[in-house]
JSON list of C-alpha atoms in Angstrom, two decimals:
[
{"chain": "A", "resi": 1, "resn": "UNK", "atom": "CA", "xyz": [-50.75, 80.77, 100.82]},
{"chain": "A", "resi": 2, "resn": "UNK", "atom": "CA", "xyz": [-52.52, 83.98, 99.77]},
{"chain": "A", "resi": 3, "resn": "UNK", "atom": "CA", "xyz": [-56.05, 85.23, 101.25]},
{"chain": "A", "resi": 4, "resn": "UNK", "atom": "CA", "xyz": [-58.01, 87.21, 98.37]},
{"chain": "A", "resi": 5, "resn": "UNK", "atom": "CA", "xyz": [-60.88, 89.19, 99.49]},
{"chain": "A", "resi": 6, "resn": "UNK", "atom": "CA", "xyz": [-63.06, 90.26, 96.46]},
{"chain": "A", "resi": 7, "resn": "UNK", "atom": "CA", "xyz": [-66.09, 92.70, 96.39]},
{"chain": "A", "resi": 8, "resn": "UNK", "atom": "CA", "xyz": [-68.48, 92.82, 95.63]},
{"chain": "A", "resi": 9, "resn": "UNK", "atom": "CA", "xyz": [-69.76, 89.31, 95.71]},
{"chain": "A", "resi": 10, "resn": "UNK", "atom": "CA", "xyz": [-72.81, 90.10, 93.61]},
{"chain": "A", "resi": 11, "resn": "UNK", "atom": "CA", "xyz": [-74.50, 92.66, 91.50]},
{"chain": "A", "resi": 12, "resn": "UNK", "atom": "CA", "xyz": [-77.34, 93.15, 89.58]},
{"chain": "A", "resi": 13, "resn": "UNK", "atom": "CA", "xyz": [-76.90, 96.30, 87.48]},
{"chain": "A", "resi": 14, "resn": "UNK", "atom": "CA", "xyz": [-78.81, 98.16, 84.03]},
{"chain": "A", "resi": 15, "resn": "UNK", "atom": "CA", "xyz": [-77.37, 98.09, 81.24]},
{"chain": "A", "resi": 16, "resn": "UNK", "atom": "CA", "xyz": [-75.04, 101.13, 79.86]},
{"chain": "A", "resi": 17, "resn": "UNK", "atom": "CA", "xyz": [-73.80, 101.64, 83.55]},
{"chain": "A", "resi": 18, "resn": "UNK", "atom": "CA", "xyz": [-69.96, 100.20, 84.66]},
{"chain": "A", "resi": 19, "resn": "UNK", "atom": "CA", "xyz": [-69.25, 98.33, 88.08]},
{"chain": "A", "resi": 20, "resn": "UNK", "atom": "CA", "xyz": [-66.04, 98.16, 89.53]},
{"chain": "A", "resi": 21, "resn": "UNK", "atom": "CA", "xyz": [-64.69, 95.22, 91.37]},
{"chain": "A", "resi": 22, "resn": "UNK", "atom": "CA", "xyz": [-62.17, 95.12, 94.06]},
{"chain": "A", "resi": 23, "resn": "UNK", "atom": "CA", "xyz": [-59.30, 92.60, 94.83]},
{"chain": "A", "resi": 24, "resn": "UNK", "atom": "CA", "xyz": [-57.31, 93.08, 98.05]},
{"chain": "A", "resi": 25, "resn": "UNK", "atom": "CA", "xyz": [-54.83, 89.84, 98.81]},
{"chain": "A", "resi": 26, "resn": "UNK", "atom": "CA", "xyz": [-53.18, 89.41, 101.86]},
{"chain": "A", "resi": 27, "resn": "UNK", "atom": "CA", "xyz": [-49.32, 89.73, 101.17]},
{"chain": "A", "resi": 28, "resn": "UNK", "atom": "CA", "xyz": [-47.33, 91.81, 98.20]},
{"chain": "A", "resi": 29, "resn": "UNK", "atom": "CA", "xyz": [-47.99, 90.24, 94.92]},
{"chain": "A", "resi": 30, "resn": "UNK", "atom": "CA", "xyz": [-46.16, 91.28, 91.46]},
{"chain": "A", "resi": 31, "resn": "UNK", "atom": "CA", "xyz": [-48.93, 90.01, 88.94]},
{"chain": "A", "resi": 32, "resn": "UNK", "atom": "CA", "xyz": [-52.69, 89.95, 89.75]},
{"chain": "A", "resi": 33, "resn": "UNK", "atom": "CA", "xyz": [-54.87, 88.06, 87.17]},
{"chain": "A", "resi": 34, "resn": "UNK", "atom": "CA", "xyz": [-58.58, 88.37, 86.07]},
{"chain": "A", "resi": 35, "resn": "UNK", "atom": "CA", "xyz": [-60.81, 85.82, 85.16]},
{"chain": "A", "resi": 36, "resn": "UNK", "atom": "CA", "xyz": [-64.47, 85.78, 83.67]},
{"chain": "A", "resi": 37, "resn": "UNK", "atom": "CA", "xyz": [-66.38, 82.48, 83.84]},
{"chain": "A", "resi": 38, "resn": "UNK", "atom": "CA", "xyz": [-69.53, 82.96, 81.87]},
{"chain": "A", "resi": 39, "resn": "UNK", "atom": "CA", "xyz": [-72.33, 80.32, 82.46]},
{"chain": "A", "resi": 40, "resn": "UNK", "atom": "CA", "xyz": [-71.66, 77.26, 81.37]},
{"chain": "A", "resi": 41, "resn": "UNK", "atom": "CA", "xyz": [-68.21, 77.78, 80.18]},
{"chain": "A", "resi": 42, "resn": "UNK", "atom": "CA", "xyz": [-64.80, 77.64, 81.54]},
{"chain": "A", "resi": 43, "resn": "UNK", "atom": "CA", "xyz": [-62.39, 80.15, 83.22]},
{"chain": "A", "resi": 44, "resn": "UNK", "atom": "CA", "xyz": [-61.11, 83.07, 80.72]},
{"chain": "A", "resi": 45, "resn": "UNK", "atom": "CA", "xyz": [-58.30, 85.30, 81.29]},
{"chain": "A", "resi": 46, "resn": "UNK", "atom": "CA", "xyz": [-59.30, 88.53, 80.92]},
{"chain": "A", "resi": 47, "resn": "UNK", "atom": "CA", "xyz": [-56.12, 90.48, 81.94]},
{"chain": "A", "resi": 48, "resn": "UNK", "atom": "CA", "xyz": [-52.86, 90.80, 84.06]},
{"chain": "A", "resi": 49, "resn": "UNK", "atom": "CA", "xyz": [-52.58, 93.36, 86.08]},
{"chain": "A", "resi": 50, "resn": "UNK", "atom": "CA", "xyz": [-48.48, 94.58, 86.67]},
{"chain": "A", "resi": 51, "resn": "UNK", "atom": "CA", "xyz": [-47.95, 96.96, 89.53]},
{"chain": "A", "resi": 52, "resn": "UNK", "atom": "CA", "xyz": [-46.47, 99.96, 88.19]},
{"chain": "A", "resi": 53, "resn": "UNK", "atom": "CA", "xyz": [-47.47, 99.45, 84.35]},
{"chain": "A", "resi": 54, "resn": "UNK", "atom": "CA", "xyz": [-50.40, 98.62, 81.81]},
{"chain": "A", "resi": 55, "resn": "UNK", "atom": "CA", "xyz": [-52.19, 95.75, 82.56]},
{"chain": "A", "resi": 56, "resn": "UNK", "atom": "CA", "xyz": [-51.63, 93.31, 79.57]},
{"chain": "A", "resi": 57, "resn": "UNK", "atom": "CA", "xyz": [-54.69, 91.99, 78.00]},
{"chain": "A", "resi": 58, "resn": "UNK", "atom": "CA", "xyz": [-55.04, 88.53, 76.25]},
{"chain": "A", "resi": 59, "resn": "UNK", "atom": "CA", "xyz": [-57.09, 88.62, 73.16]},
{"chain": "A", "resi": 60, "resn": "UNK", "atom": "CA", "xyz": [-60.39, 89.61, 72.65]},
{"chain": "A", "resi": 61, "resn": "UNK", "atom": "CA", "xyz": [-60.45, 92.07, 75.77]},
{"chain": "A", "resi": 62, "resn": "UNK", "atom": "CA", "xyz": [-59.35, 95.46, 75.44]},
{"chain": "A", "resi": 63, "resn": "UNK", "atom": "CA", "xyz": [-58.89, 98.11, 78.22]},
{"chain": "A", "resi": 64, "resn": "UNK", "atom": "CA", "xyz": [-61.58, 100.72, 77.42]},
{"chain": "A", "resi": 65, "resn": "UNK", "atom": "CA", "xyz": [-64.35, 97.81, 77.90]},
{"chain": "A", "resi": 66, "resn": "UNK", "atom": "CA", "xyz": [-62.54, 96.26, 81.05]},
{"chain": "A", "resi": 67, "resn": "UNK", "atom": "CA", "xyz": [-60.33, 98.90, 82.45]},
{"chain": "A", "resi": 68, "resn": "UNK", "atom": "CA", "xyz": [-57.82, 97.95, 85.45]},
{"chain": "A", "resi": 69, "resn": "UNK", "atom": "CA", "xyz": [-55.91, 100.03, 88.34]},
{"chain": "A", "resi": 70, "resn": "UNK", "atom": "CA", "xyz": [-53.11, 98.01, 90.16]},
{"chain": "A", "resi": 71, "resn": "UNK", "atom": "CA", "xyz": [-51.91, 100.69, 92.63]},
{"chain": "A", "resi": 72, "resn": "UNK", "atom": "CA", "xyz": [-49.96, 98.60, 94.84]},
{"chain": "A", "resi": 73, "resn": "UNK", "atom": "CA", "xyz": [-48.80, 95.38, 95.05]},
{"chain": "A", "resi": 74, "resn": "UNK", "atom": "CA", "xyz": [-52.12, 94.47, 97.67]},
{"chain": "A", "resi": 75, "resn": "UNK", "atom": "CA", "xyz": [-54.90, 95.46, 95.11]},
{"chain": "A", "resi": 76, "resn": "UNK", "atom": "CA", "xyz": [-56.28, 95.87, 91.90]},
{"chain": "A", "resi": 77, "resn": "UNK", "atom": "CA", "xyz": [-59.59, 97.06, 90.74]},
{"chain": "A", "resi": 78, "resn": "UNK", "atom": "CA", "xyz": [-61.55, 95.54, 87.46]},
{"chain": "A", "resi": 79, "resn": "UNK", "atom": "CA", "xyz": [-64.38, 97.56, 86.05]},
{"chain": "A", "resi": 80, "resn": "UNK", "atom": "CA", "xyz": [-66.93, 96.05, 83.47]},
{"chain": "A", "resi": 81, "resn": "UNK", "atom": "CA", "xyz": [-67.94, 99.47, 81.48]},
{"chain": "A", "resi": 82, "resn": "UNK", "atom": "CA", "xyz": [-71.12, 100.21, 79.45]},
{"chain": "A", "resi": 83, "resn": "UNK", "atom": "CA", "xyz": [-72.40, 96.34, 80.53]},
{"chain": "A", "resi": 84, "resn": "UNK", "atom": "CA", "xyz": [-74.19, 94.52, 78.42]},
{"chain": "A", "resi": 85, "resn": "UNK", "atom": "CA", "xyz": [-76.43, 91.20, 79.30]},
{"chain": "A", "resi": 86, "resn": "UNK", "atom": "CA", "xyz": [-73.41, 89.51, 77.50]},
{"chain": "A", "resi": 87, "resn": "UNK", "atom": "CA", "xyz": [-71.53, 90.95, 80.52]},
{"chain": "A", "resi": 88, "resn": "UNK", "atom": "CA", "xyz": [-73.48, 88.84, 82.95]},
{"chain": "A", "resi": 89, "resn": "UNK", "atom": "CA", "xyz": [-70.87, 86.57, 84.48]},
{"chain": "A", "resi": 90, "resn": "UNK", "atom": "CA", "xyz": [-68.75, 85.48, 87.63]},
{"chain": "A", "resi": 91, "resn": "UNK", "atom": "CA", "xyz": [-65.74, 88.00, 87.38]},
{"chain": "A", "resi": 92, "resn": "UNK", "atom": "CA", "xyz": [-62.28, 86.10, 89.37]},
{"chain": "A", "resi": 93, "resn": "UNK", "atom": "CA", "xyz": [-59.15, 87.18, 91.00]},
{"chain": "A", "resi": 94, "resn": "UNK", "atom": "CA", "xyz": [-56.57, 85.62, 91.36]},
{"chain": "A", "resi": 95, "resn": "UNK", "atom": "CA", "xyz": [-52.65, 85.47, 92.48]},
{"chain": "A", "resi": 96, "resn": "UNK", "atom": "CA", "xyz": [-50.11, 82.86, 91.76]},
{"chain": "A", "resi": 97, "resn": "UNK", "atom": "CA", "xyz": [-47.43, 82.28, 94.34]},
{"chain": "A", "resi": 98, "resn": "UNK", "atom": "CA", "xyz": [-44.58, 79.50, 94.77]},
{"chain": "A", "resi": 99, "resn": "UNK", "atom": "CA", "xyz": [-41.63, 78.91, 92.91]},
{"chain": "A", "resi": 100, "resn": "UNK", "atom": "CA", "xyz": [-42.38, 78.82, 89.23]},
{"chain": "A", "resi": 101, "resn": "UNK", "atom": "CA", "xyz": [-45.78, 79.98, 89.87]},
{"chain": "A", "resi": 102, "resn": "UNK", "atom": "CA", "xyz": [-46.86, 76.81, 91.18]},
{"chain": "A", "resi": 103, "resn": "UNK", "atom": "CA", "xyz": [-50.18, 77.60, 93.34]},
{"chain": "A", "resi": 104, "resn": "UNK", "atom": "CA", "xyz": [-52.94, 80.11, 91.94]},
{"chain": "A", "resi": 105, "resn": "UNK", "atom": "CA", "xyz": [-55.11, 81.03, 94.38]},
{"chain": "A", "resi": 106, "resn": "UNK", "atom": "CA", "xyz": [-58.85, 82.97, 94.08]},
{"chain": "A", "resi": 107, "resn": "UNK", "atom": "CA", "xyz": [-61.15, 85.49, 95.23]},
{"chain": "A", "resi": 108, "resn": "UNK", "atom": "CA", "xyz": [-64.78, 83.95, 96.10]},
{"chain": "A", "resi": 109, "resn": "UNK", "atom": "CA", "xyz": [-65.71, 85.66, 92.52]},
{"chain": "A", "resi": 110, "resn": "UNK", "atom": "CA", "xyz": [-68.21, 88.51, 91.93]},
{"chain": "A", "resi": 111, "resn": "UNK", "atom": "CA", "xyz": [-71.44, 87.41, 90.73]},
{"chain": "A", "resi": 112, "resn": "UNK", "atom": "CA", "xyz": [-72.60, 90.23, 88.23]},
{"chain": "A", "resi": 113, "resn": "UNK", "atom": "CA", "xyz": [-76.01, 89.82, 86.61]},
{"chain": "A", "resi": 114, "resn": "UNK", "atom": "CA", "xyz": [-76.71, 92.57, 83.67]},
{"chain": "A", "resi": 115, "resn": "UNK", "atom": "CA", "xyz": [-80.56, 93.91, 83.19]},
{"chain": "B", "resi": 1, "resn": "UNK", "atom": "CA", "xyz": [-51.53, 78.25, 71.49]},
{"chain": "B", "resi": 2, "resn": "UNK", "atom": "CA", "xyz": [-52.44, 75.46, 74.63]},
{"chain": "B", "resi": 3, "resn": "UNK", "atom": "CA", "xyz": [-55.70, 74.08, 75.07]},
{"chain": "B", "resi": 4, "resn": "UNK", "atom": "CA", "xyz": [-57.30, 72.01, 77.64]},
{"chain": "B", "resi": 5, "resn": "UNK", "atom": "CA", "xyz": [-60.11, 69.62, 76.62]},
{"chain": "B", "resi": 6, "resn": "UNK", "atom": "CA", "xyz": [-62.55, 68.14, 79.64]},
{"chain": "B", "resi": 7, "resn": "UNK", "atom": "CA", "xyz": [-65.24, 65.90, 77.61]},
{"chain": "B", "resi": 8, "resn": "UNK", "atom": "CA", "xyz": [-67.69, 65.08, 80.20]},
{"chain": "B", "resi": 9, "resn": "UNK", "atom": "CA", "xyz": [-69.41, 68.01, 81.63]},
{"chain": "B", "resi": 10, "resn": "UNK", "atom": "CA", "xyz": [-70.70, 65.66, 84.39]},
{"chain": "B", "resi": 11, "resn": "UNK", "atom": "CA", "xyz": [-69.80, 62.94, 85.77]},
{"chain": "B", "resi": 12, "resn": "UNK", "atom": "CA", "xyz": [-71.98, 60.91, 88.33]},
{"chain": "B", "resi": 13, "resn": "UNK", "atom": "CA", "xyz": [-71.12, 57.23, 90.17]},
{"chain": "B", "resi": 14, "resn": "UNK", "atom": "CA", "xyz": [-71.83, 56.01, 93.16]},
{"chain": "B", "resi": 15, "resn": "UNK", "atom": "CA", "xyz": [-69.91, 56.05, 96.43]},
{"chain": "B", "resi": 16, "resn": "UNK", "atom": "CA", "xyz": [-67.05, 53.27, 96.70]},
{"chain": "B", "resi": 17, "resn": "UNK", "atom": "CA", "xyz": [-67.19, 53.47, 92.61]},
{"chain": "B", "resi": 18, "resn": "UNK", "atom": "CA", "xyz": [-63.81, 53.87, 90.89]},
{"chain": "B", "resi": 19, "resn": "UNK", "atom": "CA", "xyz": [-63.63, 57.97, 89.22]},
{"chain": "B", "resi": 20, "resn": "UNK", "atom": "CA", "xyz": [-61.60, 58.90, 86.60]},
{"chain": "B", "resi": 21, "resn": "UNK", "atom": "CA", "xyz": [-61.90, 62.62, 84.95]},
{"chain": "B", "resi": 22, "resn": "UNK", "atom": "CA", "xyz": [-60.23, 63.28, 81.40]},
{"chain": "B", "resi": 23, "resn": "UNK", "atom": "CA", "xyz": [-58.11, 65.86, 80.96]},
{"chain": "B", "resi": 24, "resn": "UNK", "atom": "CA", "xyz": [-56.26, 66.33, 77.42]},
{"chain": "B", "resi": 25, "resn": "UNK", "atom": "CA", "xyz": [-54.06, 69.15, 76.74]},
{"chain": "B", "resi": 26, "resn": "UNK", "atom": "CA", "xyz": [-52.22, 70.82, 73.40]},
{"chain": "B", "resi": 27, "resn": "UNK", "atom": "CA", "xyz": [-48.83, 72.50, 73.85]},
{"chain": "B", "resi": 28, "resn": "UNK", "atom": "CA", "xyz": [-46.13, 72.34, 71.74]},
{"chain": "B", "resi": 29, "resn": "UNK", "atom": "CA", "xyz": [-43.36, 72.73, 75.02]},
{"chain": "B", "resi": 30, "resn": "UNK", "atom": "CA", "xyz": [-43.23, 71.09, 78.32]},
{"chain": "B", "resi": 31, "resn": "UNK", "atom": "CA", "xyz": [-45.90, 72.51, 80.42]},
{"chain": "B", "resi": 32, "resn": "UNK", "atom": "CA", "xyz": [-46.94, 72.53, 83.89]},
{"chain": "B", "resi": 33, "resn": "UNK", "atom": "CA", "xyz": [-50.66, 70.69, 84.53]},
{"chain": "B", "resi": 34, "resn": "UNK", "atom": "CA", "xyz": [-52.89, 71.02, 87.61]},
{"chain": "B", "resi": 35, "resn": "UNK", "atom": "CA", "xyz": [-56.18, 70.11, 88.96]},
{"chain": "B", "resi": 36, "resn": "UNK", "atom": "CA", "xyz": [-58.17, 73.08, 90.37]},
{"chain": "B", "resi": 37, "resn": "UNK", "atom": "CA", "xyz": [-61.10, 71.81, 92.88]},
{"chain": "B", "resi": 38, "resn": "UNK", "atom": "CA", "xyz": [-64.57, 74.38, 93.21]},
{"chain": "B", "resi": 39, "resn": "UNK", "atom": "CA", "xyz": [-66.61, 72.66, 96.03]},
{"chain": "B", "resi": 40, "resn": "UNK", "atom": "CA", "xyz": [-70.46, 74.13, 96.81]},
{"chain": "B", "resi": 41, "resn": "UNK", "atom": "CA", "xyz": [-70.15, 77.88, 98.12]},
{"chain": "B", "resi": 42, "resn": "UNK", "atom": "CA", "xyz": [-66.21, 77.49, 98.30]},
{"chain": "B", "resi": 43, "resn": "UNK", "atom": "CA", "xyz": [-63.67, 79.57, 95.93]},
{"chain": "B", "resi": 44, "resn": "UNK", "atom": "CA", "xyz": [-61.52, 77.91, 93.28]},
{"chain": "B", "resi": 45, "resn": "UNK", "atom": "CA", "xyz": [-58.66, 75.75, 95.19]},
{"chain": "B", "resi": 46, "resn": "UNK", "atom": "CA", "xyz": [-55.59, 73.86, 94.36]},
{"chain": "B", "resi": 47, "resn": "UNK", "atom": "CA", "xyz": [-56.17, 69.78, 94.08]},
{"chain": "B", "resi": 48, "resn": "UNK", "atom": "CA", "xyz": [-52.86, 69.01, 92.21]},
{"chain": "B", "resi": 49, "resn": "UNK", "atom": "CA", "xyz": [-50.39, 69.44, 90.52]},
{"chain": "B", "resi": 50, "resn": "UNK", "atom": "CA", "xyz": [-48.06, 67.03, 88.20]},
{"chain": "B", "resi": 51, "resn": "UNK", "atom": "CA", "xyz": [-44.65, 68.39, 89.29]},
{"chain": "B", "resi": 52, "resn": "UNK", "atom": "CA", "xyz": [-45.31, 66.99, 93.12]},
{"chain": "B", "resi": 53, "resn": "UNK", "atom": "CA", "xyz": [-46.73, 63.39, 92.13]},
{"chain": "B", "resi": 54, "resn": "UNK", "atom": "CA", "xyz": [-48.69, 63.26, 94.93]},
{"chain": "B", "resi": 55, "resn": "UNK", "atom": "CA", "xyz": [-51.79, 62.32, 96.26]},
{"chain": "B", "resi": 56, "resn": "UNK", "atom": "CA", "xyz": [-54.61, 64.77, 97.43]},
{"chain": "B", "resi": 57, "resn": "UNK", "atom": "CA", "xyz": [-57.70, 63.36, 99.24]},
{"chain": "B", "resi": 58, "resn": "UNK", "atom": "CA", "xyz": [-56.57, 60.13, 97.55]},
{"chain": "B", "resi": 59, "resn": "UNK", "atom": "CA", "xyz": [-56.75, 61.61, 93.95]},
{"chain": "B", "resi": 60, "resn": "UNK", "atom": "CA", "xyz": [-53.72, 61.14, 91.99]},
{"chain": "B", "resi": 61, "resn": "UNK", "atom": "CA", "xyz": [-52.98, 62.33, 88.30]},
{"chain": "B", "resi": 62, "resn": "UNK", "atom": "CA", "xyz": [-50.24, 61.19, 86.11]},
{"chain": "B", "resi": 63, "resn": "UNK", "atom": "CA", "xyz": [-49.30, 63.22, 83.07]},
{"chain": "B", "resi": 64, "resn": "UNK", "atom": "CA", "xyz": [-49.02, 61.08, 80.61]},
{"chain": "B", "resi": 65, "resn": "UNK", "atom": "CA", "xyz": [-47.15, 63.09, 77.64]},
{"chain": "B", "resi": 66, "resn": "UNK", "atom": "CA", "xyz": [-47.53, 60.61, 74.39]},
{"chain": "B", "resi": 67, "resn": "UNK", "atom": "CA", "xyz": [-51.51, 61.00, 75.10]},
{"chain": "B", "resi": 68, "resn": "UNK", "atom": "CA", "xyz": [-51.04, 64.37, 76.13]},
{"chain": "B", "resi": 69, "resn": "UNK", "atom": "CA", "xyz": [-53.35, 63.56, 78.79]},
{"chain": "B", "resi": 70, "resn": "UNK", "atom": "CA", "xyz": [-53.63, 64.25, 82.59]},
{"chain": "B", "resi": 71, "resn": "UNK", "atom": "CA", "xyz": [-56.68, 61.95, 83.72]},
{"chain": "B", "resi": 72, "resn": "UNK", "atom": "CA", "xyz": [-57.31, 62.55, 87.57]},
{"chain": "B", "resi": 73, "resn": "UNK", "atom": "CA", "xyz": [-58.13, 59.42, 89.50]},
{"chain": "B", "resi": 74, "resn": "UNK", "atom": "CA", "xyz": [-59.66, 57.97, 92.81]},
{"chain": "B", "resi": 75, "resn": "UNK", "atom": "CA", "xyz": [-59.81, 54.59, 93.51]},
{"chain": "B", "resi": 76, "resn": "UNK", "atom": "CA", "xyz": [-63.20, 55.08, 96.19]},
{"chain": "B", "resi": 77, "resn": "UNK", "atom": "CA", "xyz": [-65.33, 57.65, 95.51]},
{"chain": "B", "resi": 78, "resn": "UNK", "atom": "CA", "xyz": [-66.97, 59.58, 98.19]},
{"chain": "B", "resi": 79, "resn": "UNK", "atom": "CA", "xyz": [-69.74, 61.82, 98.91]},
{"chain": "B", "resi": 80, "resn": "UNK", "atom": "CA", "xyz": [-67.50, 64.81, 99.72]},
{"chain": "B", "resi": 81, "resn": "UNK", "atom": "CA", "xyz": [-65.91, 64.22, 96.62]},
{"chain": "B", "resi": 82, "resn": "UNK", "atom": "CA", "xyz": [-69.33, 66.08, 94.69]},
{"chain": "B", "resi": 83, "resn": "UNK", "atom": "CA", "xyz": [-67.81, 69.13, 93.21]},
{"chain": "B", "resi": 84, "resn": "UNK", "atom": "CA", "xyz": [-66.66, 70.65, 89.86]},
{"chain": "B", "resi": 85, "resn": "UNK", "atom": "CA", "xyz": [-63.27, 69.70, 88.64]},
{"chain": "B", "resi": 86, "resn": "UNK", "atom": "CA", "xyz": [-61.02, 72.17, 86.12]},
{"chain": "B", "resi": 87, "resn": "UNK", "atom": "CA", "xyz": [-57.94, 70.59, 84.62]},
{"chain": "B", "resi": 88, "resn": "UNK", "atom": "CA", "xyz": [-55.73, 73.87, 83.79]},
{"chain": "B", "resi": 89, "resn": "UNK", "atom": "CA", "xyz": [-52.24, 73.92, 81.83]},
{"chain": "B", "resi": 90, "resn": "UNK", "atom": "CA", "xyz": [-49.39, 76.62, 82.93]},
{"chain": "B", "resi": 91, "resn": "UNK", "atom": "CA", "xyz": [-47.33, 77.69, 80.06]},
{"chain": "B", "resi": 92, "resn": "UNK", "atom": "CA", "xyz": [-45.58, 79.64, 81.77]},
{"chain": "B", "resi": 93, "resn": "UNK", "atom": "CA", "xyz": [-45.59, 83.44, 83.23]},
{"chain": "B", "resi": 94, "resn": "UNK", "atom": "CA", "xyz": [-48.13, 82.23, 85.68]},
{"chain": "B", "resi": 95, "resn": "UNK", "atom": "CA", "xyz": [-50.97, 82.39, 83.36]},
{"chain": "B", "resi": 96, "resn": "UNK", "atom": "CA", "xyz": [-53.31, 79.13, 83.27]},
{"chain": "B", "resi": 97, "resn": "UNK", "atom": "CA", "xyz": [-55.46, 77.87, 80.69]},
{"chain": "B", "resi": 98, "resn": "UNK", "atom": "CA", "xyz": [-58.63, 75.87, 81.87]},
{"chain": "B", "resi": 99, "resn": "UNK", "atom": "CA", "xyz": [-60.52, 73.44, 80.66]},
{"chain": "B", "resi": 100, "resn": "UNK", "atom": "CA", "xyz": [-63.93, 74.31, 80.72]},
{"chain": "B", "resi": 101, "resn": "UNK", "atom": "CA", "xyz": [-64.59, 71.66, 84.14]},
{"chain": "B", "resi": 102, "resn": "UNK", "atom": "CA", "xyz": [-66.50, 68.18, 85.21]},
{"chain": "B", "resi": 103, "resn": "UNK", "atom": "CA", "xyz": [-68.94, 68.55, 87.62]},
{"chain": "B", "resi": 104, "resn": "UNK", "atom": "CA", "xyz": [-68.71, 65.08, 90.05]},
{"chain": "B", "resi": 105, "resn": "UNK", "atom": "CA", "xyz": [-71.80, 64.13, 91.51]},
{"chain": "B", "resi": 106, "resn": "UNK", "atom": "CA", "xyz": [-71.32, 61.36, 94.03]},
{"chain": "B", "resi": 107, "resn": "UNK", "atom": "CA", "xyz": [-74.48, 59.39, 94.86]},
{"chain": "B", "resi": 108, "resn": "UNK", "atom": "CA", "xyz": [-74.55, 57.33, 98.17]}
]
């Protein structure tokens, strides 16, 4: 199993400002994922982060608005930049272990609430 | 691309009352389903998953691949049960797509 450790667990920030989010996980992961879960609506997959190289971003994301550090295979950073209210939204880590990628496991989420 | 379809946002029976929550997928290969289980103030967790045919908390899911359907099931309901319920679809490279989630209320 994997032990994620996310921070912060909520925000409230103005808009125009950025907030970065930590992951830290518990044992040396290759991929790290992110997820934003805005109210009401299911879990999105904002980006994978690869130690060593870009993150790769799925569609509709792009790295100036959500840029991503992965500087070891323990941690990876997610910032929201220039936030909008649209921002406002539970931002997820998350790590896949087992054979095939069988297990994903989570960070508690970070709570982020745009004014 | 995959999709995962959950049609009831909520779901609400009472205890000892049979549960079933729909789960239909589109994926044009053979993919990997799972049930992902968020109960109050806990993180996102692992129910099940289709490749281990087993039963969790007495919850069992068949994939059913002519319906493209993975329907989670529990014979009893209880009160513990209460919690929101994502169906998600690996297509591989560890990425998962989710269905957008049931919440189960369980009433005593």
């Amino acid at each position: 199993s994997a032990v994620i450790s996310q921070k912060p667990s909520r925000d409230i920030c103005q808009r125009g400002t950025s907030l970065t989010i930590q992951c830290q996980v518990d044992s040396q992961v290759t991929m790290m994922f992110w997820y934003r879960q805005q109210p009401g609506q299911s879990l999105t997959l904002i980006a994978t982060a690869n130690q060593g190289s870009e993150a790769t971003y799925e569609s509709g994301f792009v790295i100036d608005k959500f840029p991503i550090s992965r500087p070891n295979l323990t941690f990876s950073t997610l910032t929201v930049s220039n936030m909008s209210p649209e921002d406002s939204s539970i931002y997820l880590c998350s790590v896949v272990l087992g054979r095939g990628g069988s297990e994903a496991f989570f960070g508690q989420g970070t709570r982020l609430t745009v004014v | 691309a995959q999709r995962v379809t959950q049609p009831e946002k909520l779901l609400s029976v009472f205890k000892g009352a049979p549960v079933e929550l729909k789960c239909n997928y589109s994926y044009s290969g053979s993919p990997e389903l799972f049930w992902y289980v968020q109960y109050s103030r806990q993180r996102l967790q692992l129910l099940l998953r289709h490749i281990s045919r087993e039963s969790i908390k007495g919850f069992t899911a068949d994939l059913n691949k002519g319906e493209t359907s993975f329907h989670l099931k529990k014979p009893f309901a209880q009160e513990e049960d209460s919690a929101m319920y994502y169906c998600a679809l690996s297509a591989g490279y560890s990425t998962l797509t989710f269905g957008k989630g049931t919440m189960l209320l369980v009433s005593p």
